[in-house]
Amino acid sequence: MSSANRVGVIGAGMTRFVRRAKEAPGELAAKAVEMALKDAGLTINDIDAVIHGTAPDAFDGVHMKGEHLIAGSGGVNKPYMRHFVGGGTGVFSPIHGWMHVASGKFKTCLVVCEEKMSPCVPHPAGAFLTIFDHTTEQPLKLTLLHIFAIEMCRFMHKYGYTEEELARISVISKKNALGHPAAQVAKETSVEEVMASPVLSWPVKRLDISPTSDGAVAIVLANEEVTRKHCKAPAYIDGVGFRLDTAYWCTRDLAYPEYVARAAGDAYKMAGISNPEKEIDFWEPYDPFDYKALHHMNGLLQDPTGKRVKELLLSGAFEKDGSHPICPSGGALGVGNPIAATGLMKIAELYFQLTGQAGARQLKGDLQRGIAQAWGDLMQVGTVVIMNADKGTVSKSTLWKEMTKENLPGGTPIKDVKEVPYVDYKPEINYSWDNGMALTTYLEGFKAGKIRGSKCPSCGRMMIPARAFCEVCNLKEVTDYYDLPDTGTVKTFTLSNVDWDSSMLGDGKVNIFAVIEIDGTQENMGLVHRIKDVDPKDVKVGMRVKAVWKPEEERTGNVMDLDYFRPLKDGDATDVAPTRIKPVELNPVTAKSHPGRIPLDYRYTAGIAGIKFYEDLAQGKLTGTLSDDGKTIHIPPTQFDERKMCSMDVIANAKEIDPKSGKIVGYTIVTENRQGEELAKPQVIVQVGFDGVHGTIFGKLETDNPEGVKTGLNVALQPTKECGPNYVLFK
């Protein structure tokens, strides 16, 4: 790459990471943006484009979340892009930003990642139910914790790790996080303490896992011309890589993340690295669970044998003062895990370390290169960035060198959302999923007491679930379908004490989930299901099992027609060969849709500014926020100016407005509810402005004459004892 297209990181900002933030999502993002711009010595007017990364909308419960957050991201009226690949987002976002600048299209790009996971109730983990296939896996009520545990078990089995050895990573990360101002759960701990923490889904224990977090991170990218002009100690992006595997996670060995290895290989090639172990000085692998850091290090070191990573762990090389320090930031395990923002926190750490701004966390020695990696979705996303120090620029004193938790903005913790004004939201979002010929054939097999697959004529793979294409053979059409044996081998498993929403099962109940390699297929081809009729202590990798089907009259053509798998018994037939069948012909009966609902509810805080608005409204007052220049009053109250991306104090800069001085600037007469049902009486929704004030307020208009409503009509905002948009009322 020519020097003209070199891309440097010249500024970073972030909020504290907390379990529940008082701030609204946009307020978190704006705090991180303001700090990143200050660190870079730029204003929002100097930014050419904005990238916003958030994980799926299901966490926040806000549809079109990117558009919702554009103001807090500084993206208003700028080229703007939002994307998500689950936990991989925080490293994918700067890759997208790098593309924008390296292409020469833009000189600067602001990259923002935000996640407010706390609105999802009863627990944010419930949102992970939505990443599983709605027809073949969601009925099992899996959560990400279950497949992490399943993968951890496979990782331990293949590479011979003990739980105690894996716990060392949790100890390292939490200790490193003591020096990070954003850290949520930094602490001195021990392997014994990790091992003594509650078992959630064996082998995963409470302290093996990163916490649920709210938080935001932002960085500023610039081309070399801008970077040099602003005299910062930059860290340049030398290499990027990203790869995605398929969502068919039961069709490969989970022990080795091939997608991470391929992404890292791309980044190494771009950066001119031939021996990463010798040419990388420190590592920020994604570590939502302790074993995951090692799992990802195998991929980053391009080592499917896993021998070198295990040697490094046991020798102490991964410690902060070791030869191969990992997660000097404290990682997700210590700093916290606001899913999309976590990876960008790691990118920021590369910038801090390579430019000597990491403060108490600063690694010793002459650091030249660092690497950050993030993972996402169903064991399928690998994103990698390599950054290089610029030794030609001397680091000056910056706001990050002496940063403390006390002066880091944003991330105001609350114990319960009910402490502040909040809004309950119970979305009635229902779906009806059509299956197509392949999946219909697969599901009709369950109704007949059969596991069915389809066979690719090119690579010879027998695929489960049956599908009409082969994803590894250029999407070649697949037309051969088979009934398969209903026996198989346990490849990996978990003994779970928690339900899909992270609630404890109680009463000593344990759910055993396993990946079963089905007989008559190639290695690693199978499905995930439950195991019963066995003492959990007796379940092991390699155990032979057989399907137990529901009575024929109870089967409906659903994956739960296969009730569970049990241990194979003497006398069970094990020599059943796959039998070729005709696919089910589609007609109005066979091509039925499967209805479903995403079972998630939300409880939103109103945010710092919203709390001010609703608390005043309850007293019959209307306040706005006076801008720092003293010229503009914003309504509703706002914690930031989206045009300047600077903070505003909703308390100190509060300005009262006459609640009776409103005028209708727009309105609509609503005759149906959201379900399309006719209302008992028409409802008028109005947009109301106030003279000399920037912004408008939406609410309901109380009137006996909807047809007489018109723009310009004077209205008065009414006091209310309730909080939320449904209670904003005008007369």
XYZ file of C-alpha atoms in Angstrom:
731
model
C 0.000 0.000 0.000
C 1.350 3.440 -0.863
C 2.048 5.837 1.981
C -0.693 8.093 0.609
C -3.220 5.455 1.549
C -1.855 4.590 4.981
C -4.558 4.811 7.643
C -3.769 5.843 11.186
C -5.747 5.782 14.420
C -5.388 9.301 15.831
C -7.969 9.406 18.595
C -10.087 7.226 20.861
C -12.932 7.688 23.305
C -15.096 5.430 25.410
C -17.560 5.349 28.261
C -17.288 3.258 31.378
C -18.617 -0.271 30.879
C -21.427 -1.006 33.336
C -24.133 -3.606 33.898
C -26.988 -1.104 33.491
C -26.377 2.388 32.186
C -28.604 5.311 33.050
C -27.811 6.811 29.638
C -29.812 6.040 26.520
C -27.885 4.328 23.682
C -27.401 7.557 21.731
C -26.103 9.311 24.837
C -23.489 6.592 25.368
C -22.349 6.839 21.748
C -22.180 10.641 21.863
C -19.949 10.608 24.964
C -17.475 8.272 23.259
C -17.546 10.347 20.055
C -16.944 13.634 21.848
C -13.933 12.170 23.642
C -12.467 10.594 20.478
C -12.735 13.912 18.608
C -11.063 15.741 21.480
C -8.281 13.159 21.584
C -7.750 13.554 17.832
C -7.835 17.338 17.954
C -10.698 17.451 15.453
C -14.309 18.573 15.368
C -17.220 16.728 13.845
C -16.908 19.039 10.836
C -13.494 17.482 10.133
C -15.038 14.015 9.828
C -15.812 12.864 6.276
C -17.703 9.629 7.018
C -19.080 7.655 9.947
C -19.197 3.900 10.559
C -21.501 2.617 13.295
C -21.303 -0.934 14.602
C -23.896 -2.517 16.841
C -24.807 -6.157 17.315
C -28.319 -7.350 16.305
C -31.310 -5.129 17.027
C -32.695 -7.746 19.421
C -30.390 -6.534 22.224
C -31.769 -2.994 22.344
C -35.195 -3.843 20.966
C -34.951 -0.955 18.510
C -35.727 -1.716 14.882
C -33.396 -0.008 12.367
C -31.010 0.645 15.213
C -28.395 2.240 12.975
C -30.822 4.946 11.908
C -31.935 5.344 15.514
C -28.344 5.990 16.606
C -27.194 8.212 13.757
C -27.435 11.405 15.838
C -25.378 10.026 18.734
C -22.795 8.723 16.277
C -22.161 12.061 14.606
C -23.460 10.709 11.320
C -26.164 13.275 10.571
C -25.977 14.273 6.886
C -22.677 12.423 6.404
C -21.873 9.235 4.493
C -22.931 6.698 7.117
C -22.886 2.925 7.352
C -24.168 0.600 10.056
C -23.480 -3.130 10.163
C -23.233 -6.013 12.596
C -21.650 -9.449 12.813
C -22.383 -10.132 16.475
C -19.297 -9.978 18.685
C -17.099 -9.612 15.610
C -18.577 -6.170 14.967
C -16.064 -4.195 17.026
C -13.180 -5.250 14.778
C -15.265 -5.356 11.598
C -16.205 -1.680 12.084
C -12.649 -0.302 11.906
C -12.037 -2.575 8.911
C -14.928 -0.836 7.149
C -13.566 2.525 8.263
C -10.108 1.586 6.992
C -11.622 0.736 3.599
C -13.242 4.164 3.394
C -9.973 5.996 4.035
C -7.521 3.625 2.319
C -9.582 3.826 -0.864
C -8.873 7.543 -1.025
C -12.576 8.355 -0.958
C -12.344 10.034 2.465
C -9.545 11.634 4.482
C -11.120 10.876 7.860
C -13.623 8.390 9.240
C -15.217 8.185 12.669
C -15.852 4.615 13.857
C -18.385 4.161 16.666
C -19.522 0.981 18.389
C -22.263 0.995 21.024
C -24.216 -1.643 22.843
C -26.879 -1.194 25.473
C -27.829 -4.743 26.340
C -29.675 -4.084 29.573
C -33.134 -3.251 28.059
C -33.716 -6.916 27.165
C -35.683 -8.659 29.933
C -35.591 -10.911 31.815
C -31.935 -11.175 30.686
C -29.964 -10.035 27.615
C -28.842 -13.623 27.015
C -32.400 -14.311 25.905
C -31.731 -12.328 22.747
C -29.279 -15.018 21.647
C -32.186 -17.375 21.065
C -32.815 -15.408 17.902
C -29.469 -16.307 16.291
C -30.387 -19.997 16.023
C -32.291 -21.394 13.063
C -35.946 -20.738 13.837
C -37.115 -24.147 12.587
C -34.339 -26.632 13.304
C -32.774 -25.265 16.526
C -34.881 -22.638 18.313
C -37.435 -25.230 19.485
C -34.673 -26.709 21.680
C -34.511 -23.347 23.544
C -30.780 -22.980 23.201
C -28.846 -19.911 24.223
C -25.324 -18.824 23.385
C -24.186 -20.051 26.787
C -25.105 -23.582 25.735
C -23.082 -23.576 22.547
C -20.155 -21.865 24.251
C -20.198 -24.695 26.768
C -20.510 -27.258 23.969
C -17.541 -25.693 22.181
C -15.519 -25.432 25.408
C -16.067 -29.128 26.073
C -14.867 -29.989 22.561
C -11.851 -27.682 22.947
C -10.881 -29.320 26.259
C -11.334 -32.809 24.832
C -9.238 -32.239 21.702
C -6.345 -30.326 23.285
C -6.319 -31.931 26.726
C -6.984 -28.818 28.812
C -8.281 -28.982 32.367
C -10.825 -26.503 33.692
C -8.169 -25.172 36.059
C -5.793 -24.429 33.181
C -8.468 -22.511 31.297
C -9.333 -20.551 34.442
C -5.862 -18.974 34.307
C -7.062 -16.742 31.459
C -9.874 -15.339 33.584
C -7.341 -14.585 36.328
C -4.956 -12.857 33.877
C -7.629 -10.725 32.216
C -9.359 -9.569 35.391
C -6.003 -8.598 36.897
C -4.926 -6.697 33.766
C -8.216 -4.793 33.829
C -7.291 -3.186 37.156
C -5.418 -0.584 35.132
C -8.259 0.141 32.697
C -10.482 3.145 33.489
C -13.534 1.645 31.739
C -13.326 -1.723 33.548
C -16.510 -3.239 34.924
C -15.231 -6.306 36.813
C -11.504 -5.776 37.320
C -10.184 -7.672 40.332
C -7.437 -9.814 41.767
C -8.728 -13.370 41.658
C -7.407 -16.922 41.650
C -7.907 -20.164 39.795
C -9.509 -21.548 42.940
C -12.033 -18.716 43.014
C -12.936 -19.265 39.373
C -13.367 -22.985 39.977
C -15.561 -22.341 43.022
C -17.960 -20.052 41.159
C -21.404 -21.484 40.278
C -21.596 -23.921 37.384
C -24.007 -22.541 34.812
C -23.666 -24.993 31.961
C -20.769 -27.387 32.496
C -17.927 -26.807 31.894
C -18.784 -23.093 32.043
C -18.779 -21.446 35.455
C -19.769 -17.923 36.400
C -16.217 -16.565 36.456
C -15.347 -18.200 33.148
C -17.642 -15.634 31.514
C -17.437 -11.941 30.750
C -20.202 -9.784 32.252
C -23.203 -8.361 30.437
C -22.420 -4.719 29.748
C -23.616 -1.381 28.404
C -21.001 0.871 26.826
C -19.637 2.677 23.785
C -16.252 3.170 22.098
C -15.210 5.471 19.248
C -11.986 5.928 17.271
C -10.912 8.415 14.610
C -9.189 7.122 11.466
C -7.270 9.416 9.143
C -5.035 9.241 6.117
C -1.344 9.979 6.586
C -1.645 13.616 5.554
C -4.186 14.358 8.283
C -2.356 12.152 10.751
C 0.943 14.024 10.344
C -0.751 17.412 10.415
C -2.267 16.762 13.827
C 1.072 15.699 15.330
C -0.344 12.756 17.227
C 1.589 9.596 17.942
C -0.387 7.426 15.532
C -0.712 3.701 15.212
C -1.198 2.654 11.618
C -3.389 -0.181 10.415
C -1.045 -2.594 8.632
C -3.318 -5.528 7.947
C -6.982 -6.513 8.027
C -8.827 -9.758 7.509
C -12.370 -11.037 7.872
C -13.943 -14.399 7.109
C -17.368 -15.880 7.797
C -18.156 -19.568 7.953
C -21.697 -20.879 7.537
C -24.347 -20.980 10.249
C -24.309 -24.792 9.999
C -22.242 -25.048 13.164
C -22.918 -28.746 13.717
C -21.104 -29.629 10.490
C -17.519 -28.951 11.580
C -15.120 -29.643 14.437
C -15.683 -26.799 16.885
C -12.229 -27.195 18.446
C -10.417 -25.041 15.868
C -11.736 -21.695 14.522
C -10.875 -21.997 10.849
C -12.623 -18.691 10.145
C -10.271 -16.879 12.551
C -7.209 -18.588 11.061
C -8.191 -17.567 7.532
C -8.949 -13.981 8.565
C -5.608 -13.787 10.372
C -3.849 -15.249 7.342
C -5.292 -12.482 5.178
C -4.161 -9.828 7.658
C -0.653 -11.310 7.955
C -0.245 -11.380 4.193
C -1.320 -7.763 3.906
C 1.035 -6.692 6.724
C 3.971 -8.695 5.337
C 4.115 -10.959 8.381
C 5.508 -14.464 7.865
C 6.071 -15.490 11.494
C 3.311 -13.960 13.658
C 4.638 -15.353 16.925
C 7.910 -13.479 16.481
C 6.566 -10.413 14.689
C 3.592 -9.592 16.957
C 4.477 -8.017 20.307
C 1.113 -8.327 22.069
C -2.285 -9.843 21.424
C -5.908 -8.871 22.033
C -7.892 -12.039 21.192
C -11.629 -11.919 21.801
C -12.320 -13.435 25.212
C -16.015 -13.485 26.145
C -15.169 -16.791 27.882
C -11.737 -17.712 29.208
C -11.187 -20.697 26.893
C -12.113 -18.490 23.921
C -8.877 -16.496 24.209
C -6.879 -19.720 23.760
C -9.262 -21.017 21.099
C -8.697 -17.822 19.120
C -4.939 -17.796 19.775
C -4.755 -21.175 18.035
C -6.292 -19.502 14.979
C -4.094 -16.401 15.235
C -0.977 -18.573 15.438
C -2.268 -20.695 12.537
C -1.827 -23.795 14.710
C -4.616 -26.414 14.583
C -2.501 -28.726 16.778
C -2.873 -26.273 19.677
C 0.456 -27.380 21.130
C 2.204 -24.013 21.033
C -0.646 -22.083 22.662
C -0.823 -24.604 25.486
C 2.937 -24.358 26.030
C 2.694 -20.575 26.185
C -0.172 -20.681 28.684
C 1.496 -23.135 31.042
C 4.848 -21.295 30.883
C 3.288 -17.982 31.921
C 4.033 -16.344 28.551
C 0.542 -14.820 28.352
C 0.993 -12.777 31.530
C 1.382 -9.007 31.215
C 5.153 -9.279 31.745
C 5.464 -12.495 29.725
C 6.889 -12.993 26.259
C 3.441 -13.113 24.600
C 1.143 -10.813 26.645
C -2.531 -11.252 25.814
C -5.404 -8.907 26.613
C -3.334 -6.217 28.358
C -6.552 -4.172 28.323
C -8.186 -6.712 30.612
C -10.287 -7.978 27.726
C -13.971 -8.768 27.794
C -13.452 -10.822 30.946
C -12.196 -7.838 32.934
C -13.259 -4.633 31.186
C -16.697 -5.920 30.179
C -18.542 -7.115 27.110
C -20.981 -4.676 25.481
C -20.971 -7.011 22.496
C -20.241 -4.723 19.526
C -18.144 -2.241 21.511
C -15.834 -4.898 22.971
C -13.804 -5.447 19.822
C -13.365 -1.708 19.286
C -12.157 -1.410 22.883
C -9.428 -3.868 21.849
C -8.571 -1.780 18.770
C -8.311 1.255 21.065
C -5.958 -0.757 23.275
C -3.627 -1.346 20.330
C -3.595 2.408 19.789
C -2.925 3.113 23.480
C -0.149 0.531 23.824
C 1.615 1.315 20.549
C 1.628 5.060 21.280
C 2.586 4.805 24.946
C -0.762 6.019 26.280
C -1.886 2.933 28.237
C -0.965 4.369 31.631
C -0.802 1.733 34.363
C -1.379 -0.985 31.764
C 1.524 0.037 29.553
C 3.565 -2.966 28.508
C 7.334 -2.833 28.803
C 9.673 -2.848 25.855
C 9.718 -1.424 22.370
C 6.301 -2.311 21.021
C 6.094 -2.403 17.251
C 3.017 -4.460 16.396
C -0.203 -5.542 18.057
C -3.147 -7.602 16.869
C -6.842 -7.494 17.784
C -9.424 -10.107 16.874
C -13.127 -10.529 17.468
C -15.577 -13.373 16.995
C -19.306 -13.426 16.424
C -22.575 -15.185 15.749
C -22.832 -18.986 15.517
C -19.147 -20.001 15.661
C -18.641 -18.385 12.272
C -17.148 -14.862 12.247
C -13.464 -13.988 12.306
C -12.317 -10.340 12.159
C -8.659 -9.331 12.577
C -6.736 -6.039 12.575
C -2.949 -5.605 12.874
C -1.578 -2.217 13.897
C 1.933 -0.829 13.734
C 3.613 1.860 15.831
C 5.013 4.893 14.040
C 8.419 5.372 15.603
C 8.960 8.604 13.698
C 6.515 10.488 15.909
C 7.130 11.178 19.575
C 4.130 10.724 21.826
C 3.010 13.878 23.538
C 1.030 14.140 26.754
C -2.538 13.044 26.079
C -5.773 12.767 27.985
C -5.416 8.960 28.046
C -2.093 8.676 29.887
C -3.555 9.697 33.230
C -7.164 8.646 32.601
C -9.014 7.315 35.654
C -12.393 5.732 36.134
C -13.601 8.852 37.934
C -13.009 11.217 34.995
C -14.062 8.848 32.225
C -17.415 10.074 30.885
C -20.688 8.196 30.534
C -21.679 4.772 31.713
C -23.584 5.960 34.791
C -24.438 2.736 36.634
C -27.855 1.961 38.093
C -28.849 -1.204 39.943
C -32.330 -1.453 38.499
C -34.049 0.303 35.622
C -37.001 0.972 37.929
C -34.837 3.495 39.807
C -35.445 5.982 36.981
C -38.241 6.768 34.517
C -38.533 3.874 32.110
C -40.746 2.423 29.407
C -41.987 -1.167 29.227
C -42.271 -2.618 25.742
C -43.739 -6.014 24.962
C -43.530 -6.384 21.199
C -46.063 -8.668 19.592
C -43.833 -9.705 16.718
C -45.041 -12.924 15.162
C -43.713 -14.774 12.141
C -44.698 -17.603 9.862
C -41.696 -19.296 8.271
C -41.975 -21.089 4.927
C -39.699 -24.084 4.542
C -39.115 -24.876 0.884
C -38.634 -28.372 -0.506
C -35.438 -29.401 1.308
C -36.530 -28.347 4.779
C -40.036 -29.679 4.192
C -38.505 -33.064 3.329
C -36.365 -32.849 6.478
C -39.311 -32.019 8.747
C -41.599 -34.602 7.171
C -38.863 -37.067 8.022
C -39.223 -36.222 11.711
C -42.954 -36.821 11.400
C -42.132 -40.262 9.986
C -39.549 -40.975 12.687
C -36.587 -40.449 10.349
C -33.516 -38.215 10.278
C -33.033 -37.038 6.704
C -30.136 -35.571 4.786
C -29.259 -34.568 1.246
C -26.087 -35.562 -0.605
C -23.923 -33.290 -2.752
C -22.973 -34.993 -6.045
C -19.671 -33.067 -6.189
C -18.051 -33.365 -2.759
C -20.093 -36.363 -1.587
C -21.101 -34.719 1.705
C -24.272 -36.005 3.319
C -25.744 -32.803 4.735
C -27.891 -32.340 7.832
C -30.338 -30.652 7.816
C -31.237 -31.548 4.258
C -30.724 -28.614 1.910
C -31.084 -27.982 -1.799
C -27.572 -26.602 -2.291
C -24.013 -27.280 -1.176
C -22.420 -24.259 0.450
C -18.868 -25.553 -0.185
C -19.359 -26.412 -3.878
C -20.315 -23.057 -5.377
C -23.910 -23.539 -4.232
C -24.264 -26.549 -6.503
C -27.812 -27.880 -6.688
C -28.478 -30.948 -4.543
C -31.315 -33.300 -5.530
C -30.512 -36.597 -3.763
C -32.262 -37.115 -0.409
C -31.795 -39.936 2.097
C -33.260 -41.457 5.229
C -30.348 -41.809 7.644
C -29.757 -44.004 10.687
C -31.089 -42.516 13.929
C -27.955 -43.519 15.794
C -24.792 -41.544 16.263
C -21.848 -40.472 18.415
C -21.564 -37.621 20.909
C -18.937 -35.195 19.594
C -19.318 -32.716 22.444
C -21.899 -31.763 25.086
C -22.880 -29.566 28.002
C -24.676 -30.237 31.288
C -26.784 -27.132 31.684
C -28.331 -25.686 34.830
C -29.794 -22.663 33.016
C -32.666 -22.073 30.633
C -32.562 -20.075 27.386
C -33.160 -16.806 29.272
C -30.315 -17.517 31.766
C -32.740 -18.314 34.587
C -31.658 -21.236 36.760
C -33.570 -24.468 36.150
C -33.772 -25.276 39.867
C -34.696 -28.476 41.714
C -31.483 -30.151 40.579
C -32.725 -30.254 36.978
C -30.069 -30.584 34.283
C -30.521 -30.288 30.534
C -27.987 -32.241 28.501
C -27.388 -30.728 25.068
C -25.047 -32.491 22.675
C -23.798 -32.366 19.122
C -24.495 -35.820 17.691
C -22.517 -37.051 14.692
C -25.079 -39.127 12.785
C -24.101 -42.560 11.457
C -23.932 -42.872 7.689
C -22.455 -39.392 7.249
C -18.893 -38.085 7.157
C -16.999 -36.955 10.253
C -18.475 -33.965 12.138
C -21.817 -34.004 10.294
C -24.714 -34.018 12.693
C -27.236 -32.063 14.698
C -27.731 -30.649 18.168
C -30.311 -32.190 20.481
C -31.030 -33.293 24.033
C -29.792 -36.453 25.750
C -31.850 -38.199 28.447
C -32.121 -41.576 30.191
C -28.583 -41.237 31.503
C -26.898 -39.927 34.629
C -25.271 -36.631 33.627
C -22.015 -37.808 35.212
C -21.870 -40.685 32.723
C -22.119 -38.582 29.561
C -18.850 -38.367 27.660
C -17.443 -37.511 24.247
C -17.565 -40.602 22.032
C -20.662 -42.043 23.707
C -22.927 -43.892 21.279
C -26.590 -42.814 21.284
C -29.911 -43.575 19.613
C -32.946 -41.374 18.937
C -36.126 -41.734 20.969
C -39.171 -40.612 18.980
C -42.473 -39.318 20.251
C -45.461 -41.604 19.639
C -46.499 -41.401 16.000
C -49.846 -39.803 16.785
C -48.090 -36.928 18.602
C -45.701 -36.032 15.797
C -46.389 -32.850 13.845
C -43.422 -32.501 11.497
C -41.228 -30.650 13.961
C -37.660 -31.269 15.173
C -39.126 -31.951 18.613
C -40.804 -35.066 17.192
C -37.385 -36.495 18.002
C -37.892 -36.397 21.753
C -34.267 -36.989 22.733
C -31.268 -39.283 22.320
C -30.435 -42.034 24.821
C -27.339 -44.207 25.267
C -27.114 -47.054 22.772
C -28.184 -50.412 24.222
C -27.191 -53.965 23.395
C -29.394 -55.152 20.599
C -29.874 -51.723 19.007
C -29.348 -51.904 15.267
C -26.228 -49.988 14.235
C -25.705 -51.219 10.676
C -28.595 -49.350 9.048
C -27.454 -47.852 5.747
C -28.712 -44.547 4.323
C -31.698 -45.132 2.040
C -32.354 -42.884 -0.926
C -35.840 -41.365 -0.998
C -37.883 -39.000 -3.107
C -38.066 -35.474 -1.720
C -41.465 -34.441 -0.477
C -43.484 -32.787 -3.205
C -44.623 -29.314 -2.255
C -48.335 -28.596 -2.137
C -50.568 -26.440 0.072
C -50.524 -29.180 2.726
C -46.839 -30.147 2.805
C -45.486 -26.624 2.262
C -47.026 -25.396 5.473
C -45.641 -22.445 7.348
C -44.393 -22.738 10.905
C -45.604 -19.896 13.122
C -43.403 -18.464 15.833
C -42.794 -15.460 18.071
C -39.534 -14.009 19.269
C -40.182 -14.150 23.047
C -38.372 -10.975 24.084
C -39.555 -8.007 26.114
C -37.798 -4.733 26.876
C -37.542 -2.134 29.611
C -35.927 1.084 28.419
C -34.458 3.803 30.584
C -35.457 7.234 29.347
C -31.800 8.308 29.359
C -30.289 11.307 31.131
C -32.199 13.804 28.998
C -35.413 11.784 28.880
C -35.458 11.451 32.652
C -35.286 15.243 32.934
C -38.114 15.631 30.409
C -40.493 13.169 32.069
C -39.776 14.258 35.636
C -40.511 17.867 34.707
C -43.580 16.853 32.748
C -45.027 15.088 35.770
C -44.885 18.461 37.555
C -46.544 20.275 34.680
C -43.263 21.838 33.517
C -41.628 21.803 30.093
C -37.873 22.364 29.944
C -35.370 22.416 27.150
C -31.566 22.499 27.130
C -29.852 25.809 26.425
C -26.808 25.371 24.188
C -23.409 26.477 25.443
C -23.445 29.461 23.094
C -26.638 30.587 24.820
C -28.490 31.033 21.551
C -30.494 27.846 21.060
C -32.933 25.976 23.280
C -33.326 22.306 22.394
C -36.481 20.283 23.097
C -36.900 17.664 24.339
C -33.904 18.156 26.670
C -30.738 16.691 25.177
C -27.395 15.625 26.587
C -25.547 16.404 23.356
C -25.734 18.665 20.321
C -25.918 16.373 17.300
C -24.627 19.130 14.995
C -21.485 19.852 17.029
C -21.154 16.523 18.905
C -20.517 18.272 22.192
C -22.010 17.535 25.607
C -24.858 19.570 27.077
C -25.809 19.630 30.749
C -29.557 19.036 31.020
C -29.581 20.217 34.650
C -27.265 23.235 34.623
C -28.472 24.359 31.186
C -32.179 23.710 31.744
C -34.469 26.381 30.351
C -38.178 26.515 31.139
C -40.641 26.915 28.287
C -44.286 27.928 28.590
C -46.137 24.583 28.208
C -49.186 26.477 26.899
C -47.323 28.060 23.999
C -47.234 25.069 21.673
C -48.430 25.091 18.065
C -49.270 22.080 15.934
C -46.812 21.740 13.049
C -48.074 18.359 11.896
C -50.685 15.771 12.828
C -52.408 12.541 11.847
C -55.743 10.986 12.764
C -55.313 7.339 13.714
C -58.264 4.967 13.360
C -56.538 1.565 13.843
C -54.160 0.102 16.384
C -50.857 -1.602 15.479
C -52.657 -4.872 14.843
C -54.964 -3.232 12.304
C -57.983 -3.359 14.601
C -60.375 -0.404 14.523
C -60.187 1.920 17.515
C -63.318 2.742 19.513
C -62.710 6.423 18.699
C -60.176 8.174 16.435
C -56.918 9.279 18.084
C -55.061 12.418 17.011
C -51.245 12.324 17.161
C -49.630 15.750 16.927
C -46.170 17.173 16.361
C -45.860 20.363 18.385
C -43.318 23.177 18.155
C -42.664 26.171 20.385
C -41.581 29.634 19.270
C -37.824 30.255 19.396
C -37.070 26.625 20.249
C -35.149 24.017 18.255
C -37.025 20.716 18.039
C -40.577 19.455 18.439
C -42.499 17.100 20.705
C -44.855 14.315 19.669
C -47.889 13.365 21.730
C -51.609 12.667 21.773
C -54.140 15.467 21.404
C -57.195 15.344 23.631
C -60.080 16.601 21.490
C -63.734 15.835 20.786
C -63.418 17.174 17.265
C -60.583 15.410 15.364
C -61.785 16.877 12.080
C -61.279 20.382 13.446
C -57.558 19.894 14.080
C -55.239 21.945 11.858
C -51.630 23.086 11.721
C -50.935 26.298 13.622
C -53.538 25.455 16.268
C -52.456 26.521 19.783
C -52.139 23.595 22.230
C -51.017 23.167 25.843
C -48.846 20.343 27.196
C -50.597 18.609 30.089
C -48.982 17.367 33.327
C -48.957 13.580 33.808
C -48.097 11.194 36.607
C -46.942 8.531 34.152
C -43.668 8.385 32.233
C -43.281 7.441 28.618
C -44.266 8.534 25.116
C -47.767 7.091 25.526
C -48.454 9.657 28.251
C -47.384 12.863 26.470
C -50.714 14.654 26.192
C -51.798 17.975 24.679
C -55.093 19.852 24.906
